[in-house]
Tab-separated table of C-alpha atoms in Angstrom:
chain	number	residue	atom	x	y	z
A	1	MET	CA	0.000	0.000	0.000
A	2	ALA	CA	1.862	3.017	-1.277
A	3	THR	CA	0.865	6.429	-0.054
A	4	THR	CA	1.944	9.871	-1.052
A	5	ASP	CA	1.547	11.241	2.431
A	6	THR	CA	4.279	13.730	3.347
A	7	VAL	CA	5.217	11.678	6.403
A	8	TYR	CA	6.523	8.859	4.243
A	9	ASN	CA	7.670	10.966	1.282
A	10	THR	CA	11.123	11.902	2.567
A	11	THR	CA	11.954	8.395	3.762
A	12	THR	CA	10.600	6.367	0.879
A	13	THR	CA	11.465	8.423	-2.184
A	14	VAL	CA	14.754	9.710	-3.455
A	15	GLN	CA	15.066	13.464	-3.394
A	16	GLU	CA	16.693	14.697	-6.588
A	17	PRO	CA	19.358	17.292	-5.827
A	18	LYS	CA	18.930	20.583	-7.597
A	19	PRO	CA	21.254	20.721	-10.575
A	20	ARG	CA	23.928	23.373	-10.374
A	21	ARG	CA	23.669	25.723	-13.297
A	22	PHE	CA	26.919	27.544	-12.561
A	23	ILE	CA	29.807	25.087	-12.254
A	24	VAL	CA	33.013	26.939	-11.474
A	25	PRO	CA	35.426	25.396	-10.593
A	26	SER	CA	35.091	22.457	-12.942
A	27	GLU	CA	37.372	20.170	-14.939
A	28	ASN	CA	37.400	22.738	-17.768
A	29	LEU	CA	37.644	26.026	-15.869
A	30	ASP	CA	38.993	26.879	-12.427
A	31	LYS	CA	38.269	30.061	-10.472
A	32	VAL	CA	41.467	31.868	-11.457
A	33	ARG	CA	41.011	31.238	-15.175
A	34	PHE	CA	37.331	32.165	-14.848
A	35	GLY	CA	38.390	35.541	-13.445
A	36	ILE	CA	40.948	36.011	-16.209
A	37	LYS	CA	38.367	35.161	-18.873
A	38	LEU	CA	36.035	37.748	-17.312
A	39	ILE	CA	38.847	40.293	-17.531
A	40	GLU	CA	39.433	39.319	-21.185
A	41	VAL	CA	35.751	39.900	-21.937
A	42	LEU	CA	35.735	43.293	-20.223
A	43	LEU	CA	38.998	44.528	-21.749
A	44	SER	CA	38.084	43.455	-25.270
A	45	PHE	CA	34.638	45.062	-24.852
A	46	VAL	CA	36.156	48.362	-23.706
A	47	ALA	CA	38.674	48.262	-26.579
A	48	PHE	CA	35.837	47.596	-29.029
A	49	VAL	CA	33.650	50.420	-27.666
A	50	MET	CA	36.522	52.911	-27.676
A	51	GLU	CA	37.480	51.955	-31.215
A	52	GLU	CA	33.851	52.204	-32.287
A	53	SER	CA	33.711	55.755	-30.904
A	54	VAL	CA	36.417	56.959	-33.299
A	55	SER	CA	34.624	59.359	-35.648
A	56	SER	CA	37.151	59.684	-38.464
A	57	CYS	CA	40.209	57.853	-39.677
A	58	SER	CA	42.925	58.741	-42.164
A	59	GLN	CA	43.723	55.112	-42.956
A	60	CYS	CA	40.880	52.867	-41.914
A	61	GLY	CA	42.424	49.446	-42.572
A	62	PRO	CA	44.169	49.111	-39.183
A	63	LEU	CA	41.091	50.506	-37.456
A	64	TYR	CA	38.811	47.964	-39.134
A	65	PHE	CA	41.182	45.097	-38.366
A	66	PHE	CA	41.321	46.142	-34.710
A	67	GLU	CA	37.536	46.448	-34.707
A	68	PHE	CA	37.143	42.933	-36.092
A	69	VAL	CA	39.568	41.361	-33.611
A	70	SER	CA	38.239	43.198	-30.552
A	71	CYS	CA	34.608	42.410	-31.432
A	72	THR	CA	35.437	38.775	-32.176
A	73	ALA	CA	37.408	38.448	-28.946
A	74	PHE	CA	34.587	39.972	-26.929
A	75	LEU	CA	31.784	37.870	-28.411
A	76	PHE	CA	33.560	34.518	-28.612
A	77	THR	CA	35.261	34.816	-25.221
A	78	LEU	CA	31.896	35.642	-23.680
A	79	LEU	CA	30.361	32.629	-25.415
A	80	LEU	CA	33.212	30.349	-24.297
A	81	LEU	CA	32.954	31.685	-20.752
A	82	ILE	CA	29.209	31.050	-20.619
A	83	LEU	CA	29.615	27.551	-22.017
A	84	LEU	CA	32.459	26.527	-19.717
A	85	ALA	CA	30.993	28.091	-16.568
A	86	THR	CA	27.564	26.475	-16.941
A	87	VAL	CA	26.177	23.062	-17.784
A	88	LEU	CA	25.604	24.189	-21.372
A	89	HIS	CA	28.966	22.769	-22.468
A	90	GLN	CA	27.538	19.293	-21.854
A	91	ARG	CA	24.742	19.899	-24.370
A	92	VAL	CA	27.033	21.008	-27.170
A	93	GLY	CA	28.503	18.187	-29.246
A	94	ILE	CA	32.106	19.048	-28.349
A	95	ASN	CA	34.119	16.558	-26.308
A	96	CYS	CA	37.544	18.239	-26.355
A	97	TRP	CA	36.943	21.483	-24.462
A	98	PRO	CA	40.571	21.809	-23.312
A	99	THR	CA	41.817	21.632	-26.919
A	100	LEU	CA	39.235	24.184	-28.053
A	101	ASP	CA	40.017	26.517	-25.155
A	102	PHE	CA	43.760	26.172	-25.732
A	103	GLY	CA	43.543	26.870	-29.472
A	104	TYR	CA	41.123	29.757	-29.078
A	105	THR	CA	43.141	31.436	-26.320
A	106	ILE	CA	46.442	31.334	-28.212
A	107	ALA	CA	44.778	32.440	-31.466
A	108	MET	CA	43.132	35.423	-29.761
A	109	ALA	CA	46.379	36.350	-27.989
A	110	ILE	CA	48.252	36.402	-31.300
A	111	LEU	CA	45.481	38.198	-33.214
A	112	PHE	CA	44.965	40.814	-30.495
A	113	SER	CA	48.685	41.525	-30.263
A	114	LEU	CA	48.950	41.835	-34.037
A	115	ALA	CA	45.881	44.088	-34.273
A	116	SER	CA	47.087	46.269	-31.408
A	117	ILE	CA	50.555	46.660	-32.909
A	118	VAL	CA	49.166	47.516	-36.347
A	119	PHE	CA	46.617	49.949	-34.921
A	120	ALA	CA	49.237	51.566	-32.641
A	121	ALA	CA	51.574	52.064	-35.608
A	122	ASP	CA	48.960	53.651	-37.868
A	123	ASN	CA	46.253	55.701	-36.200
A	124	GLY	CA	45.189	59.325	-35.939
A	125	GLN	CA	46.753	59.750	-32.475
A	126	THR	CA	43.461	60.809	-30.882
A	127	ASP	CA	42.788	60.013	-27.240
A	128	LEU	CA	40.139	57.451	-28.177
A	129	GLU	CA	42.511	55.625	-30.510
A	130	ARG	CA	45.302	55.639	-27.917
A	131	GLY	CA	42.884	54.354	-25.297
A	132	ALA	CA	41.641	51.610	-27.613
A	133	VAL	CA	45.235	50.568	-28.314
A	134	ALA	CA	46.010	50.553	-24.578
A	135	PHE	CA	43.015	48.338	-23.844
A	136	GLY	CA	43.974	46.173	-26.804
A	137	PHE	CA	47.406	45.583	-25.316
A	138	LEU	CA	45.883	44.927	-21.882
A	139	ALA	CA	43.550	42.364	-23.429
A	140	THR	CA	46.542	40.813	-25.205
A	141	VAL	CA	48.341	40.460	-21.872
A	142	ALA	CA	45.214	38.880	-20.332
A	143	PHE	CA	45.004	36.332	-23.163
A	144	PHE	CA	48.701	35.462	-22.805
A	145	VAL	CA	48.354	35.113	-19.003
A	146	ASP	CA	45.360	32.825	-19.572
A	147	PHE	CA	47.431	30.790	-22.033
A	148	VAL	CA	50.366	30.455	-19.610
A	149	LEU	CA	48.102	29.409	-16.728
A	150	PHE	CA	46.393	26.872	-18.974
A	151	VAL	CA	49.725	25.331	-20.000
A	152	LYS	CA	50.988	25.287	-16.396
A	153	LYS	CA	47.896	23.549	-15.093
A	154	GLN	CA	46.894	21.206	-17.931
A	155	GLY	CA	49.836	21.137	-20.307
A	156	ILE	CA	49.493	21.384	-24.066
A	157	PRO	CA	46.456	19.311	-25.049
A	158	CYS	CA	47.727	18.625	-28.574
A	159	ARG	CA	50.698	16.591	-27.332
A	160	LYS	CA	49.744	13.016	-26.577
A	161	GLU	CA	52.837	12.300	-24.507
A	162	ASN	CA	52.167	15.361	-22.353
A	163	ASN	CA	48.456	14.780	-21.797
A	164	GLN	CA	46.626	11.485	-21.883
A	165	GLN	CA	43.299	13.153	-22.710
A	166	ALA	CA	44.569	14.627	-25.975
A	167	ASP	CA	42.719	12.170	-28.192
A	168	CYS	CA	39.440	12.779	-26.291
A	169	THR	CA	38.097	9.324	-27.009
A	170	PRO	CA	36.757	7.269	-24.147
A	171	ARG	CA	39.019	4.393	-23.314
A	172	PRO	CA	37.485	0.928	-22.853
A	173	GLU	CA	37.829	-0.733	-19.502
A	174	SER	CA	40.945	-2.834	-19.276
A	175	GLU	CA	39.419	-5.279	-16.827
A	176	LYS	CA	35.900	-6.566	-17.374
A	177	LEU	CA	33.616	-7.361	-14.473
A	178	ASN	CA	32.151	-10.836	-14.162
A	179	SER	CA	28.424	-11.164	-14.621
A	180	ASN	CA	27.804	-12.016	-10.968
A	181	GLY	CA	30.330	-9.546	-9.563
A	182	THR	CA	32.723	-12.151	-8.093
A	183	ASP	CA	36.066	-13.328	-9.324
A	184	SER	CA	36.149	-16.646	-11.092
A	185	LEU	CA	38.554	-19.171	-9.586
A	186	ASN	CA	38.347	-21.728	-12.445
């Protein structure tokens, strides 16, 4: 005779724990790198807004390149941060988050440094352009710091001898369990 009375509910049914939506620290992102990724998002956003406020340019190529890189860094770092800091990364069909994070971080560090150098070398020397370049270099430093911390903690994910999870394929069990759970002495 099963009842749904509240007296028996807590002792006879399993209470499902509430799922955590925000999962920092996790295997993909620790608290320090989470903070650095937040700083990357903020610095690239400020660089993008300052660059976007420039009203005129003598040579617009470096400005447009810096605009592209800063906007891309802001949007994709924000997306990566949201995915890695929540349970959403489990719903996306990507299994190798460390490899993706590693490749993205080094690519953004290189692109941001290149865009900042090019924009610093050829701009109209207004305060907005100088500020955008300064925030571009600060964002570059943040991306390189993130890269160094990633390598120190997890190593380079592309090297198989350095990291066993580089191939990102589940490994089969090396020892099978018997059907009845006991060892066979035959």
